[in-house]
Amino acid sequence: MGEFDLIYRYFDRKTTSSHGVELAIGDDCAITKLAPNQRLAISTDTLVCDTHFLPNITPADLAYKSVAVNLSDLAAMGATPAWISLALTLPDVNHQWLAEFSQSLFAILDRYNVALIGGDTTKGHLSLTLTAQGILPAEQGLFRHQAQEGDWIFVSGTLGDSAAGLALLLNQTENLTASDRLLIARHLRPTPRVELGIALRAFSQCAIDISDGLLADLGHILKRSRCGAEIELADLPLSSHLLARNPQFEAEQLALTGGEDYELCFTIAPHKRSDFEKFLRSQGIKATCIGRIVAAEQGLTLRRQGQIVPPPTKIGFDHFQTSK
């Protein structure tokens, strides 16, 4: 089977006019359209075997996660996902693998009403590069440089679960408990907080998704916004599944530095906090206030019930200093 036969068999699917696609797979470029009051948010991620995912990952999990992490980037900008393209490098053509991969790929794309509009296939070490595109209203969006002194710092969901799940996979742990399996699922199938990101446009101006670890990613906000932050460790949202496997201190370290939770970290201005918390309750959304933005000269400070706690020596994941 040649390259184009492979594309047409597994990845060419008709898109609907609601996607705003004028021309998709089958030409040199895809063509999409935007309304006059819209902007385009674009994110590109590369996932490489043995760096971003384990070689024994199932094709269904790989397809899901590769899309989810890109949609998480759009969520961090407050964008509505619209289109995605996929460049897939394969060591060989395995039809069973491709069938499972493409089925899972389209399942998550359908879940978020996203169209696959193009890409490429080639032969080599297993890797994927995805470009996700989302739509932003002309005057709205969430940006790392817009945190303000006095803002409250929130995170969605719970933190540290993905890193704990990865540790279980790496250690090939036997006799897994129900909590263990949920931690592994949080690593393999993170939930992109798309709906929350869109809703945050009414409450926030600043967000980031937690891919490299809370401290590392919050650090990007602080650098771009030229601010500092105080974090209360007692307020970190830790799941019962994480605490069932790890002591409190280890769970905190995973939450601070583990990465790949793909939750959102965002700021809320003081005058909007009450309305935002009412919104969370009305929608049944879990988000936790963990600290506050402070003056830049104060840096990043961790506290536990008022007492300063030294930061971890390892802040987060870096592609050129460590591997997963």
Coordinates of N, CA and C in Angstrom, one line a residue, residues 189-273:
R189 N -5.0 9.1 29.0 CA -6.2 9.8 28.4 C -6.6 11.0 29.2
P190 N -5.7 12.0 29.2 CA -6.0 13.3 29.9 C -7.2 14.0 29.2
T191 N -7.9 14.8 30.0 CA -9.1 15.5 29.6 C -8.7 16.9 29.2
P192 N -8.8 17.3 27.9 CA -8.5 18.7 27.6 C -9.7 19.6 28.1
R193 N -9.4 20.6 28.8 CA -10.4 21.4 29.4 C -11.0 22.5 28.5
V194 N -11.5 22.0 27.4 CA -11.9 22.9 26.3 C -13.1 23.8 26.7
E195 N -14.1 23.2 27.3 CA -15.3 23.9 27.8 C -14.9 25.0 28.8
L196 N -14.0 24.6 29.8 CA -13.6 25.6 30.8 C -12.8 26.7 30.1
G197 N -11.9 26.4 29.2 CA -11.2 27.4 28.5 C -12.0 28.5 27.8
I198 N -13.1 28.0 27.2 CA -14.0 28.9 26.5 C -14.7 29.7 27.5
A199 N -15.2 29.1 28.6 CA -15.9 29.8 29.6 C -15.1 30.9 30.3
L200 N -13.8 30.6 30.4 CA -12.9 31.5 31.1 C -12.7 32.9 30.4
R201 N -13.1 32.9 29.2 CA -13.0 34.2 28.5 C -13.8 35.3 29.2
A202 N -14.8 34.9 29.9 CA -15.7 35.9 30.6 C -15.1 36.2 32.0
F203 N -14.1 35.5 32.5 CA -13.6 35.7 33.8 C -12.1 36.0 34.0
S204 N -11.4 35.6 33.0 CA -9.9 35.6 33.1 C -9.3 36.2 31.8
Q205 N -8.0 36.6 32.0 CA -7.3 37.1 30.8 C -6.0 36.3 30.6
C206 N -5.7 35.3 31.6 CA -4.4 34.7 31.6 C -4.6 33.2 32.0
A207 N -4.0 32.3 31.2 CA -4.0 30.9 31.4 C -2.9 30.2 30.8
I208 N -2.6 29.0 31.2 CA -1.6 28.1 30.6 C -2.1 26.7 30.9
D209 N -1.8 25.7 30.0 CA -2.1 24.3 30.4 C -0.9 23.7 31.0
I210 N -1.1 22.8 32.0 CA 0.0 22.2 32.8 C 0.5 20.9 32.1
S211 N 1.5 21.1 31.3 CA 2.1 20.0 30.6 C 3.5 19.6 31.1
D212 N 4.3 20.6 31.6 CA 5.6 20.3 32.1 C 5.7 20.3 33.6
G213 N 4.6 20.5 34.3 CA 4.6 20.6 35.8 C 4.1 22.0 36.2
L214 N 3.3 22.0 37.3 CA 2.7 23.3 37.8 C 3.7 24.4 38.0
L215 N 4.8 24.1 38.6 CA 5.8 25.2 38.9 C 6.5 25.7 37.6
A216 N 6.8 24.7 36.7 CA 7.4 25.1 35.5 C 6.5 26.0 34.6
D217 N 5.2 25.6 34.5 CA 4.3 26.3 33.7 C 3.8 27.6 34.3
L218 N 3.6 27.6 35.6 CA 3.3 28.9 36.3 C 4.4 29.8 36.1
G219 N 5.6 29.3 36.1 CA 6.8 30.1 35.9 C 6.8 30.8 34.6
H220 N 6.2 30.2 33.5 CA 6.1 30.9 32.2 C 5.2 32.1 32.3
I221 N 4.1 31.9 33.1 CA 3.2 33.1 33.3 C 3.9 34.2 34.0
L222 N 4.6 33.8 35.1 CA 5.3 34.9 35.9 C 6.4 35.6 35.1
K223 N 7.1 34.9 34.2 CA 8.1 35.5 33.4 C 7.5 36.4 32.4
R224 N 6.4 36.0 31.7 CA 5.8 36.8 30.7 C 5.1 38.0 31.3
S225 N 4.5 37.8 32.5 CA 3.7 38.9 33.1 C 4.6 39.8 34.0
R226 N 5.8 39.4 34.2 CA 6.7 40.1 35.1 C 6.1 40.2 36.5
C227 N 5.8 39.1 37.1 CA 5.1 39.0 38.4 C 5.8 37.9 39.2
G228 N 5.4 37.9 40.5 CA 5.8 36.8 41.4 C 4.5 36.1 41.8
A229 N 4.6 35.0 42.6 CA 3.4 34.3 43.1 C 3.7 33.7 44.4
E230 N 2.6 33.5 45.2 CA 2.7 32.8 46.4 C 1.7 31.6 46.3
I231 N 2.2 30.4 46.6 CA 1.4 29.2 46.5 C 1.2 28.5 47.8
E232 N 0.0 28.2 48.2 CA -0.3 27.5 49.5 C -0.4 26.0 49.2
L233 N 0.6 25.2 49.7 CA 0.7 23.8 49.4 C -0.5 23.1 50.0
A234 N -1.1 23.5 51.1 CA -2.2 22.8 51.7 C -3.4 22.9 50.8
D235 N -3.4 23.8 49.8 CA -4.6 24.0 48.9 C -4.4 23.2 47.6
L236 N -3.3 22.6 47.3 CA -3.1 21.9 46.1 C -4.2 20.8 46.0
P237 N -4.9 20.7 44.8 CA -5.9 19.7 44.7 C -5.3 18.3 44.4
L238 N -5.3 17.4 45.4 CA -4.8 16.1 45.2 C -5.9 15.1 45.3
S239 N -5.9 14.1 44.3 CA -7.0 13.2 44.3 C -6.8 12.1 45.3
S240 N -7.9 11.5 45.7 CA -7.9 10.3 46.6 C -7.1 9.2 46.0
H241 N -7.1 9.1 44.7 CA -6.3 8.0 44.0 C -4.8 8.2 44.2
L242 N -4.4 9.5 44.0 CA -3.0 9.8 44.2 C -2.6 9.5 45.6
L243 N -3.4 9.9 46.6 CA -3.0 9.8 48.0 C -3.1 8.3 48.5
A244 N -3.8 7.5 47.7 CA -3.9 6.1 48.1 C -2.6 5.4 47.7
R245 N -1.8 5.9 46.8 CA -0.6 5.3 46.3 C 0.6 6.0 46.9
N246 N 0.5 7.3 47.2 CA 1.7 8.1 47.6 C 1.4 8.9 48.9
P247 N 2.5 9.0 49.8 CA 2.4 9.8 51.0 C 2.1 11.3 50.6
Q248 N 1.6 12.1 51.6 CA 1.2 13.5 51.3 C 2.4 14.2 50.6
F249 N 3.6 14.2 51.2 CA 4.7 14.9 50.7 C 5.0 14.5 49.2
E250 N 5.1 13.2 49.0 CA 5.4 12.8 47.6 C 4.3 13.2 46.6
A251 N 3.0 13.1 47.1 CA 1.9 13.6 46.2 C 2.0 15.0 45.9
E252 N 2.4 15.9 46.9 CA 2.6 17.3 46.6 C 3.7 17.5 45.6
Q253 N 4.8 16.8 45.7 CA 5.9 16.9 44.7 C 5.5 16.5 43.3
L254 N 4.7 15.5 43.2 CA 4.2 15.1 41.9 C 3.2 16.2 41.3
A255 N 2.4 16.8 42.2 CA 1.5 17.9 41.8 C 2.3 19.1 41.3
L256 N 3.4 19.4 42.0 CA 4.2 20.6 41.7 C 5.1 20.4 40.4
T257 N 5.6 19.2 40.2 CA 6.6 19.0 39.2 C 6.3 17.9 38.2
G258 N 5.3 17.1 38.4 CA 5.1 15.9 37.6 C 4.8 16.1 36.1
G259 N 3.9 17.0 35.9 CA 3.6 17.3 34.5 C 2.6 16.4 33.8
E260 N 2.2 16.7 32.6 CA 1.3 16.0 31.8 C -0.1 15.8 32.4
D261 N -0.5 16.7 33.3 CA -1.9 16.6 33.8 C -2.8 17.3 32.8
Y262 N -2.3 18.2 32.0 CA -3.1 18.9 31.1 C -4.4 19.6 31.7
E263 N -4.2 20.0 33.0 CA -5.2 20.9 33.6 C -4.8 22.3 33.2
L264 N -5.7 23.2 33.5 CA -5.5 24.6 33.3 C -5.1 25.3 34.6
C265 N -4.0 26.2 34.4 CA -3.7 27.1 35.5 C -4.0 28.5 35.0
F266 N -4.8 29.3 35.8 CA -5.2 30.5 35.3 C -5.4 31.5 36.4
T267 N -5.5 32.8 36.1 CA -5.7 33.8 37.1 C -7.1 34.4 37.0
I268 N -7.6 34.9 38.2 CA -8.9 35.5 38.3 C -8.7 36.8 39.0
A269 N -9.2 37.9 38.5 CA -9.1 39.2 39.2 C -9.9 39.2 40.4
P270 N -9.5 39.9 41.5 CA -10.3 39.8 42.7 C -11.8 40.2 42.6
H271 N -12.1 41.1 41.8 CA -13.5 41.5 41.6 C -14.3 40.5 40.9
K272 N -13.7 39.5 40.2 CA -14.4 38.5 39.5 C -14.5 37.2 40.2
R273 N -13.8 37.1 41.3 CA -13.7 35.7 42.0 C -15.1 35.2 42.4

